[in-house]
């Protein structure tokens, strides 16, 4: 048997991702199925759930992946098209040993990839790197294949299990962006349990993403939902990324609430019932969030960005809630501790239906610092980590105050600036935050000096 080699660029920190028929092929999908199946089998597992998003390349990749898994004598439960959190849920619902989601998440339409999970932990980092060297055993036994698309209804039922009926009826605009959560959004909003008026946008699953790119961290992609919210006088708008594990929210005035701002609402709710609970946020989060967690009686913990890394840190610390500025929200309070944007939407709607204030009122009352959104700087995968290492060394020689939990987060009298390498894209991610415009400008200038390129206005 010739050992198949993956293009090293697709083996990311917490998933596998590349451009279809460029550095990611059907042969990669088959080889991954073989090796992941072999790994799960070696851990005494027998069943693996497989789901996919709506990208044009997903059916072909999924078919090869399933064939590879079954070649190891492993059984496959094919759950069909749906969001990544539905794949996580299916592992629990069917008591399966593992799962693989075929998805390009929020990457461009021509990209695709695989997110993997084991029954009791995420599969990432060194696990993924080991797959490149794994040599699966030959077996004449072909695993069984069963179609288990009924999990969609069970998943919707589980989401609505934590929905609390209220006399306050909200008008909500939903935009799954033609992504994998589209059908689930339609099923949820059609439920008799839901006391709200719904306006749905872009709910036809379409891997060309005709309306806009499915990434709610880019304001450009929220223009349509903002326009609809303001025109229809809705209370809020809720958008999802391509595979439904990241949420984007706008208030009735069309203002975007980023993940760290939503976390203030979620933290308040969780801490009300769980005083002193640990709550995790990633290094991109505003200092306001950490200050608010402390004021509300919680323990704030700063962690590395990345869904697998956050899930591992939650398990390690017993945190009940975690979130990233990018819109990954993880509830271990009444839920399973993985990132599920649809579940986060239900929890947000509960909070608003039980509040005398509108989301716009809540947003107005939040403490405000002046900050940049995520600034994305193109940088080759082969260079991005060495750029961070170089700046890290410079900061040490200058005795700067900084955290190196993930990249570098530098604190000065003006506030802080962050620079980290993305684990999913060929970019560096920067952010700055200050109490004053002048302070923010100084932080930008300092960051620019270290980068030695003019990337900030």
Short mmCIF file of C-alpha atoms in Angstrom, two decimals:
data_model
loop_
_atom_site.label_atom_id
_atom_site.label_comp_id
_atom_site.label_asym_id
_atom_site.label_seq_id
_atom_site.Cartn_x
_atom_site.Cartn_y
_atom_site.Cartn_z
CA UNK A 1 0.00 0.00 0.00
CA UNK A 2 1.42 3.41 -1.01
CA UNK A 3 1.30 5.78 1.96
CA UNK A 4 -0.82 8.81 1.07
CA UNK A 5 0.67 12.12 2.15
CA UNK A 6 -1.42 15.18 2.96
CA UNK A 7 -0.34 18.63 1.85
CA UNK A 8 1.11 19.99 5.14
CA UNK A 9 -0.76 23.30 4.67
CA UNK A 10 -4.18 21.65 5.22
CA UNK A 11 -3.30 20.14 8.63
CA UNK A 12 -4.40 23.02 10.85
CA UNK A 13 -4.35 23.34 14.62
CA UNK A 14 -7.95 22.26 15.17
CA UNK A 15 -9.23 21.03 11.84
CA UNK A 16 -8.21 20.11 8.31
CA UNK A 17 -8.92 22.79 5.73
CA UNK A 18 -7.89 23.62 2.19
CA UNK A 19 -9.01 24.50 -1.33
CA UNK A 20 -10.85 21.70 -3.12
CA UNK A 21 -8.91 20.10 -5.98
CA UNK A 22 -5.91 22.24 -5.14
CA UNK A 23 -4.36 21.23 -1.82
CA UNK A 24 -7.44 19.24 -0.68
CA UNK A 25 -8.69 16.31 -2.77
CA UNK A 26 -11.05 13.34 -2.69
CA UNK A 27 -7.99 11.14 -2.07
CA UNK A 28 -7.32 13.17 1.08
CA UNK A 29 -10.88 12.55 2.24
CA UNK A 30 -10.54 8.77 1.72
CA UNK A 31 -7.16 8.67 3.47
CA UNK A 32 -8.53 10.72 6.36
CA UNK A 33 -11.47 8.33 6.70
CA UNK A 34 -9.11 5.37 6.81
CA UNK A 35 -6.80 6.90 9.40
CA UNK A 36 -9.44 8.40 11.63
CA UNK A 37 -11.39 5.14 11.48
CA UNK A 38 -8.23 3.22 12.38
CA UNK A 39 -7.57 5.60 15.29
CA UNK A 40 -11.10 5.29 16.70
CA UNK A 41 -10.96 1.52 16.27
CA UNK A 42 -7.66 1.41 18.18
CA UNK A 43 -9.46 3.22 21.02
CA UNK A 44 -12.03 0.39 21.05
CA UNK A 45 -14.61 2.42 19.17
CA UNK A 46 -16.98 1.11 16.52
CA UNK A 47 -19.24 3.94 15.27
CA UNK A 48 -18.55 7.34 13.70
CA UNK A 49 -21.14 10.00 12.82
CA UNK A 50 -20.55 11.92 9.58
CA UNK A 51 -22.23 15.20 8.62
CA UNK A 52 -21.65 17.76 5.89
CA UNK A 53 -22.33 21.37 5.01
CA UNK A 54 -23.89 22.64 1.79
CA UNK A 55 -20.73 23.34 -0.20
CA UNK A 56 -20.62 22.05 -3.75
CA UNK A 57 -17.65 19.79 -2.99
CA UNK A 58 -19.10 18.35 0.23
CA UNK A 59 -21.05 15.39 -1.28
CA UNK A 60 -17.99 14.11 -3.12
CA UNK A 61 -15.68 14.53 -0.13
CA UNK A 62 -18.24 12.96 2.22
CA UNK A 63 -18.66 9.91 0.01
CA UNK A 64 -14.90 9.29 -0.08
CA UNK A 65 -14.58 9.94 3.65
CA UNK A 66 -17.31 7.41 4.47
CA UNK A 67 -15.72 4.83 2.18
CA UNK A 68 -12.40 5.30 3.96
CA UNK A 69 -13.96 4.93 7.44
CA UNK A 70 -15.85 1.78 6.44
CA UNK A 71 -12.70 0.24 4.95
CA UNK A 72 -11.44 -0.07 8.53
CA UNK A 73 -14.48 -2.10 9.55
CA UNK A 74 -16.01 0.93 11.27
CA UNK A 75 -19.73 1.71 11.17
CA UNK A 76 -20.87 5.08 9.80
CA UNK A 77 -23.99 6.97 10.81
CA UNK A 78 -24.61 9.46 7.99
CA UNK A 79 -26.63 12.39 9.41
CA UNK A 80 -26.73 14.34 6.14
CA UNK A 81 -26.58 18.13 5.72
CA UNK A 82 -26.70 20.30 8.79
CA UNK A 83 -24.66 22.58 11.04
CA UNK A 84 -21.50 21.42 12.81
CA UNK A 85 -23.15 21.55 16.26
CA UNK A 86 -25.74 19.06 15.01
CA UNK A 87 -22.85 16.69 14.29
CA UNK A 88 -21.59 17.18 17.86
CA UNK A 89 -25.11 16.54 19.16
CA UNK A 90 -25.46 13.39 17.05
CA UNK A 91 -22.40 11.86 18.73
CA UNK A 92 -24.17 12.25 22.06
CA UNK A 93 -27.62 11.28 20.82
CA UNK A 94 -26.49 8.06 19.15
CA UNK A 95 -23.80 7.36 21.80
CA UNK A 96 -21.32 7.13 18.91
CA UNK A 97 -17.58 6.96 19.49
CA UNK A 98 -16.62 9.90 17.26
CA UNK A 99 -17.74 12.22 14.49
CA UNK A 100 -16.43 14.07 11.44
CA UNK A 101 -18.03 17.14 9.91
CA UNK A 102 -17.23 17.94 6.27
CA UNK A 103 -17.20 21.73 6.22
CA UNK A 104 -15.28 24.75 5.03
CA UNK A 105 -16.88 26.77 7.85
CA UNK A 106 -16.58 30.48 6.99
CA UNK A 107 -13.87 30.05 4.34
CA UNK A 108 -14.44 30.95 0.66
CA UNK A 109 -16.85 28.78 -1.36
CA UNK A 110 -14.09 26.81 -3.10
CA UNK A 111 -12.60 25.74 0.25
CA UNK A 112 -13.61 22.76 2.35
CA UNK A 113 -12.34 20.69 5.25
CA UNK A 114 -13.03 18.40 8.19
CA UNK A 115 -13.75 18.97 11.88
CA UNK A 116 -13.28 15.92 14.07
CA UNK A 117 -14.50 15.08 17.56
CA UNK A 118 -14.29 12.11 19.88
CA UNK A 119 -17.03 11.03 22.26
CA UNK A 120 -15.48 12.77 25.25
CA UNK A 121 -13.05 15.33 23.83
CA UNK A 122 -12.11 17.37 20.75
CA UNK A 123 -9.60 15.98 18.25
CA UNK A 124 -6.98 18.58 17.36
CA UNK A 125 -3.34 19.70 17.45
CA UNK A 126 -1.03 16.71 17.84
CA UNK A 127 -3.93 14.33 17.09
CA UNK A 128 -4.25 15.84 13.61
CA UNK A 129 -0.51 15.84 12.99
CA UNK A 130 -0.36 12.12 13.91
CA UNK A 131 -2.86 11.31 11.18
CA UNK A 132 -0.25 12.20 8.57
CA UNK A 133 2.00 9.39 9.86
CA UNK A 134 -0.73 6.86 10.68
CA UNK A 135 -0.65 3.68 8.60
CA UNK A 136 -4.08 2.02 8.77
CA UNK A 137 -4.32 -1.75 8.99
CA UNK A 138 -5.77 -3.86 6.21
CA UNK A 139 -9.09 -5.50 7.00
CA UNK A 140 -11.49 -7.43 4.81
CA UNK A 141 -14.44 -6.36 6.95
CA UNK A 142 -16.44 -3.39 5.60
CA UNK A 143 -18.29 -1.36 8.21
CA UNK A 144 -22.04 -0.78 8.07
CA UNK A 145 -23.57 2.43 6.71
CA UNK A 146 -26.87 3.79 8.01
CA UNK A 147 -28.66 7.02 7.15
CA UNK A 148 -29.77 8.77 10.33
CA UNK A 149 -31.21 12.09 9.21
CA UNK A 150 -33.90 11.85 11.92
CA UNK A 151 -31.35 13.49 14.20
CA UNK A 152 -32.38 16.87 12.70
CA UNK A 153 -35.72 16.74 14.49
CA UNK A 154 -34.12 15.49 17.70
CA UNK A 155 -31.56 18.30 17.53
CA UNK A 156 -34.31 20.92 17.07
CA UNK A 157 -36.23 19.43 20.00
CA UNK A 158 -33.09 19.70 22.14
CA UNK A 159 -32.54 23.33 21.15
CA UNK A 160 -36.13 24.21 22.03
CA UNK A 161 -35.95 22.29 25.31
CA UNK A 162 -34.21 25.32 26.84
CA UNK A 163 -36.50 27.88 25.20
CA UNK A 164 -38.65 29.63 27.80
CA UNK A 165 -42.04 30.87 26.66
CA UNK A 166 -42.79 34.50 27.41
CA UNK A 167 -45.62 36.97 26.96
CA UNK A 168 -43.16 39.38 25.35
CA UNK A 169 -43.23 38.68 21.63
CA UNK A 170 -40.13 39.64 19.68
CA UNK A 171 -39.75 40.28 15.97
CA UNK A 172 -36.58 38.51 14.83
CA UNK A 173 -34.75 38.49 11.50
CA UNK A 174 -32.76 35.31 10.84
CA UNK A 175 -29.98 34.94 8.25
CA UNK A 176 -28.16 31.60 7.94
CA UNK A 177 -26.51 32.94 4.78
CA UNK A 178 -27.49 29.96 2.57
CA UNK A 179 -25.30 27.89 4.89
CA UNK A 180 -25.70 24.53 6.60
CA UNK A 181 -27.94 25.82 9.42
CA UNK A 182 -30.64 27.02 6.97
CA UNK A 183 -32.98 24.04 7.32
CA UNK A 184 -32.65 24.00 11.12
CA UNK A 185 -33.55 27.73 11.25
CA UNK A 186 -36.67 26.99 9.20
CA UNK A 187 -37.62 24.08 11.49
CA UNK A 188 -37.03 26.08 14.68
CA UNK A 189 -38.97 29.13 13.60
CA UNK A 190 -41.89 26.99 12.37
CA UNK A 191 -42.28 25.39 15.80
CA UNK A 192 -45.50 26.11 17.70
CA UNK A 193 -43.35 26.43 20.83
CA UNK A 194 -41.71 29.60 19.57
CA UNK A 195 -43.49 32.81 20.67
CA UNK A 196 -41.96 35.25 18.20
CA UNK A 197 -42.50 36.76 14.77
CA UNK A 198 -39.86 35.57 12.35
CA UNK A 199 -38.46 37.04 9.13
CA UNK A 200 -36.19 34.59 7.30
CA UNK A 201 -33.42 35.49 4.86
CA UNK A 202 -31.28 33.20 2.68
CA UNK A 203 -32.60 29.85 3.93
CA UNK A 204 -31.94 27.89 0.73
CA UNK A 205 -28.76 25.88 1.22
CA UNK A 206 -26.48 26.94 -1.65
CA UNK A 207 -22.74 26.32 -1.70
CA UNK A 208 -22.15 29.31 -3.99
CA UNK A 209 -23.42 31.65 -1.21
CA UNK A 210 -25.29 33.94 -3.65
CA UNK A 211 -26.45 36.56 -1.11
CA UNK A 212 -23.18 37.16 0.74
CA UNK A 213 -20.25 35.28 2.22
CA UNK A 214 -21.33 33.37 5.38
CA UNK A 215 -19.02 35.04 7.90
CA UNK A 216 -20.80 37.26 10.46
CA UNK A 217 -17.52 38.72 11.77
CA UNK A 218 -17.29 40.79 8.58
CA UNK A 219 -19.63 43.83 8.76
CA UNK A 220 -19.99 43.71 4.95
CA UNK A 221 -21.80 40.36 5.30
CA UNK A 222 -24.32 41.83 7.76
CA UNK A 223 -25.53 44.67 5.51
CA UNK A 224 -28.60 42.75 4.33
CA UNK A 225 -29.73 41.74 7.81
CA UNK A 226 -29.11 45.26 9.16
CA UNK A 227 -31.22 46.74 6.35
CA UNK A 228 -34.03 44.23 6.97
CA UNK A 229 -34.03 44.77 10.74
CA UNK A 230 -34.30 48.53 10.39
CA UNK A 231 -36.88 48.44 7.54
CA UNK A 232 -39.11 45.87 9.28
CA UNK A 233 -38.63 47.50 12.70
CA UNK A 234 -37.47 44.18 14.15
CA UNK A 235 -36.11 43.81 17.68
CA UNK A 236 -32.94 42.08 16.55
CA UNK A 237 -31.25 40.12 13.78
CA UNK A 238 -29.40 36.83 14.16
CA UNK A 239 -26.91 35.58 11.54
CA UNK A 240 -24.82 32.42 11.33
CA UNK A 241 -21.63 31.40 9.60
CA UNK A 242 -21.43 28.66 6.97
CA UNK A 243 -21.59 25.74 9.40
CA UNK A 244 -23.65 27.26 12.21
CA UNK A 245 -21.13 27.33 15.03
CA UNK A 246 -20.66 31.14 15.06
CA UNK A 247 -23.33 33.74 15.73
CA UNK A 248 -23.67 37.34 14.58
CA UNK A 249 -26.19 39.70 16.20
CA UNK A 250 -27.52 43.18 15.39
CA UNK A 251 -29.86 45.29 17.51
CA UNK A 252 -32.97 47.20 16.37
CA UNK A 253 -30.82 50.18 15.38
CA UNK A 254 -28.68 47.97 13.14
CA UNK A 255 -25.66 48.01 15.43
CA UNK A 256 -23.47 44.90 15.58
CA UNK A 257 -22.90 43.20 18.93
CA UNK A 258 -19.63 41.29 18.78
CA UNK A 259 -19.03 38.02 20.59
CA UNK A 260 -17.42 39.63 23.62
CA UNK A 261 -20.40 41.98 24.02
CA UNK A 262 -22.88 39.10 23.79
CA UNK A 263 -20.81 37.32 26.42
CA UNK A 264 -21.66 40.05 28.93
CA UNK A 265 -25.36 39.16 28.58
CA UNK A 266 -24.70 35.41 28.75
CA UNK A 267 -22.31 35.76 31.70
CA UNK A 268 -24.89 37.72 33.68
CA UNK A 269 -27.46 34.98 33.13
CA UNK A 270 -25.08 32.11 34.00
CA UNK A 271 -23.67 33.85 37.10
CA UNK A 272 -27.17 34.58 38.42
CA UNK A 273 -27.63 30.85 39.01
CA UNK A 274 -23.96 29.92 39.44
CA UNK A 275 -22.08 32.45 41.60
CA UNK A 276 -18.27 32.35 41.31
CA UNK A 277 -18.43 30.32 38.07
CA UNK A 278 -15.41 30.37 35.77
CA UNK A 279 -16.07 32.04 32.43
CA UNK A 280 -13.56 31.86 29.59
CA UNK A 281 -12.99 34.40 26.81
CA UNK A 282 -10.34 34.42 24.12
CA UNK A 283 -7.44 36.86 23.87
CA UNK A 284 -9.31 39.07 21.39
CA UNK A 285 -12.03 39.89 23.93
CA UNK A 286 -12.46 43.40 25.32
CA UNK A 287 -11.14 44.20 28.78
CA UNK A 288 -14.70 45.33 29.52
CA UNK A 289 -15.85 41.69 29.45
CA UNK A 290 -13.27 40.55 32.00
CA UNK A 291 -14.11 43.54 34.24
CA UNK A 292 -17.84 42.83 33.99
CA UNK A 293 -17.37 39.13 34.82
CA UNK A 294 -15.49 40.16 37.96
CA UNK A 295 -18.12 42.74 38.93
CA UNK A 296 -20.86 40.12 38.50
CA UNK A 297 -19.06 37.73 40.84
CA UNK A 298 -17.48 35.44 38.30
CA UNK A 299 -13.92 34.35 37.57
CA UNK A 300 -12.75 35.48 34.13
CA UNK A 301 -10.09 33.46 32.38
CA UNK A 302 -8.26 34.50 29.21
CA UNK A 303 -7.55 31.64 26.78
CA UNK A 304 -6.20 30.92 23.32
CA UNK A 305 -8.50 31.40 20.36
CA UNK A 306 -9.79 28.20 18.75
CA UNK A 307 -12.90 26.07 19.29
CA UNK A 308 -10.99 22.89 20.19
CA UNK A 309 -8.65 24.77 22.52
CA UNK A 310 -11.55 26.49 24.28
CA UNK A 311 -13.45 23.21 24.72
CA UNK A 312 -10.37 21.59 26.26
CA UNK A 313 -9.84 24.54 28.61
CA UNK A 314 -13.50 24.38 29.68
CA UNK A 315 -13.15 20.72 30.56
CA UNK A 316 -9.91 21.39 32.42
CA UNK A 317 -11.31 24.28 34.49
CA UNK A 318 -14.97 23.29 34.82
CA UNK A 319 -16.02 26.60 33.21
CA UNK A 320 -19.76 26.92 32.58
CA UNK A 321 -19.49 29.42 29.72
CA UNK A 322 -16.91 30.45 27.16
CA UNK A 323 -16.87 32.67 24.13
CA UNK A 324 -14.79 34.20 21.40
CA UNK A 325 -15.09 37.61 19.83
CA UNK A 326 -15.65 35.79 16.53
CA UNK A 327 -19.02 34.49 17.76
CA UNK A 328 -18.19 30.98 18.95
CA UNK A 329 -20.23 30.64 22.19
CA UNK A 330 -19.90 27.56 24.41
CA UNK A 331 -22.49 26.76 27.08
CA UNK A 332 -21.74 24.05 29.64
CA UNK A 333 -24.57 25.47 31.74
CA UNK A 334 -27.58 23.26 30.86
CA UNK A 335 -25.85 22.27 27.59
CA UNK A 336 -22.88 20.22 26.39
CA UNK A 337 -19.94 22.65 26.35
CA UNK A 338 -19.45 22.85 22.58
CA UNK A 339 -19.90 25.87 20.32
CA UNK A 340 -23.46 26.02 19.02
CA UNK A 341 -24.66 29.30 17.53
CA UNK A 342 -28.26 28.07 17.24
CA UNK A 343 -28.34 27.23 20.93
CA UNK A 344 -26.74 30.60 21.74
CA UNK A 345 -29.55 32.23 19.75
CA UNK A 346 -32.16 30.47 21.89
CA UNK A 347 -30.44 31.61 25.09
CA UNK A 348 -30.22 35.19 23.79
CA UNK A 349 -33.91 35.24 22.88
CA UNK A 350 -34.76 33.95 26.38
CA UNK A 351 -32.78 36.78 27.95
CA UNK A 352 -34.50 39.42 25.81
CA UNK A 353 -38.01 38.05 26.26
CA UNK A 354 -37.59 38.19 30.03
CA UNK A 355 -35.97 41.62 30.11
CA UNK A 356 -37.86 44.92 30.39
CA UNK A 357 -35.13 46.38 28.16
CA UNK A 358 -34.66 45.99 24.43
CA UNK A 359 -31.36 44.72 23.04
CA UNK A 360 -30.66 48.29 21.90
CA UNK A 361 -31.25 49.53 25.49
CA UNK A 362 -28.90 46.86 26.85
CA UNK A 363 -26.28 47.78 24.26
CA UNK A 364 -26.56 51.47 25.21
CA UNK A 365 -25.98 50.63 28.89
CA UNK A 366 -22.85 48.54 28.27
CA UNK A 367 -19.56 50.14 29.35
CA UNK A 368 -17.80 51.31 26.21
CA UNK A 369 -14.16 51.40 25.30
CA UNK A 370 -12.89 52.50 21.90
CA UNK A 371 -11.61 49.57 19.92
CA UNK A 372 -10.98 48.25 16.46
CA UNK A 373 -12.80 45.23 15.07
CA UNK A 374 -10.64 42.27 14.07
CA UNK A 375 -8.04 43.53 11.59
CA UNK A 376 -7.01 40.78 9.19
CA UNK A 377 -3.55 41.08 7.66
CA UNK A 378 -2.68 38.68 4.80
CA UNK A 379 0.35 36.58 5.70
CA UNK A 380 1.56 33.28 4.25
CA UNK A 381 1.02 30.22 6.42
CA UNK A 382 4.76 29.54 6.20
CA UNK A 383 5.55 32.97 7.71
CA UNK A 384 2.76 33.92 10.12
CA UNK A 385 4.06 32.13 13.22
CA UNK A 386 7.64 33.31 12.71
CA UNK A 387 6.35 36.92 12.50
CA UNK A 388 4.76 36.48 15.95
CA UNK A 389 7.92 34.83 17.33
CA UNK A 390 10.01 37.75 16.09
CA UNK A 391 7.74 40.36 17.70
CA UNK A 392 7.63 38.28 20.91
CA UNK A 393 11.45 38.41 21.07
CA UNK A 394 11.44 42.19 20.49
CA UNK A 395 8.91 42.74 23.29
CA UNK A 396 11.04 40.73 25.71
CA UNK A 397 14.14 42.82 24.98
CA UNK A 398 12.11 45.99 25.61
CA UNK A 399 10.64 44.62 28.89
CA UNK A 400 7.13 45.27 27.58
CA UNK A 401 4.10 44.11 29.58
CA UNK A 402 2.39 41.41 27.55
CA UNK A 403 0.60 38.09 27.62
CA UNK A 404 1.70 35.32 25.27
CA UNK A 405 -1.29 33.04 25.89
CA UNK A 406 -1.99 33.29 22.15
CA UNK A 407 0.23 35.49 20.02
CA UNK A 408 1.05 38.68 21.94
CA UNK A 409 -1.40 40.90 23.84
CA UNK A 410 0.54 44.01 24.87
CA UNK A 411 -0.71 46.25 27.71
CA UNK A 412 0.30 49.92 27.94
CA UNK A 413 -1.05 52.96 29.80
CA UNK A 414 -3.29 53.55 26.78
CA UNK A 415 -4.90 50.09 26.77
CA UNK A 416 -3.84 47.02 24.81
CA UNK A 417 -3.06 45.71 21.36
CA UNK A 418 -3.07 42.13 20.14
CA UNK A 419 -1.40 40.30 17.30
CA UNK A 420 -1.87 36.57 16.70
CA UNK A 421 -1.60 34.10 13.85
CA UNK A 422 -4.88 32.62 12.63
CA UNK A 423 -5.05 28.84 12.79
CA UNK A 424 -7.61 28.61 9.97
CA UNK A 425 -6.54 31.22 7.40
CA UNK A 426 -3.38 32.74 5.91
CA UNK A 427 -3.67 35.88 8.02
CA UNK A 428 -2.47 37.65 11.13
CA UNK A 429 -5.26 39.00 13.35
CA UNK A 430 -4.81 42.32 15.17
CA UNK A 431 -6.96 44.30 17.55
CA UNK A 432 -6.49 47.44 19.68
CA UNK A 433 -8.54 48.89 22.55
CA UNK A 434 -8.27 52.12 24.56
CA UNK A 435 -10.34 54.54 26.64
CA UNK A 436 -9.58 57.45 24.30
CA UNK A 437 -9.23 58.07 20.56
CA UNK A 438 -5.74 59.46 21.11
CA UNK A 439 -4.79 56.36 23.09
CA UNK A 440 -6.16 54.10 20.37
CA UNK A 441 -4.12 55.95 17.77
CA UNK A 442 -0.93 55.48 19.81
CA UNK A 443 -1.65 51.75 20.18
CA UNK A 444 -2.17 51.43 16.42
CA UNK A 445 1.10 53.25 15.77
CA UNK A 446 2.97 50.99 18.19
CA UNK A 447 1.55 47.87 16.55
CA UNK A 448 2.45 49.27 13.15
CA UNK A 449 6.04 49.84 14.24
CA UNK A 450 6.41 46.20 15.22
CA UNK A 451 4.82 45.00 12.00
CA UNK A 452 6.78 47.50 9.91
CA UNK A 453 3.92 47.68 7.42
CA UNK A 454 1.14 50.32 7.10
CA UNK A 455 -1.99 48.25 7.84
CA UNK A 456 -3.98 50.53 10.12
CA UNK A 457 -5.78 53.78 9.33
#
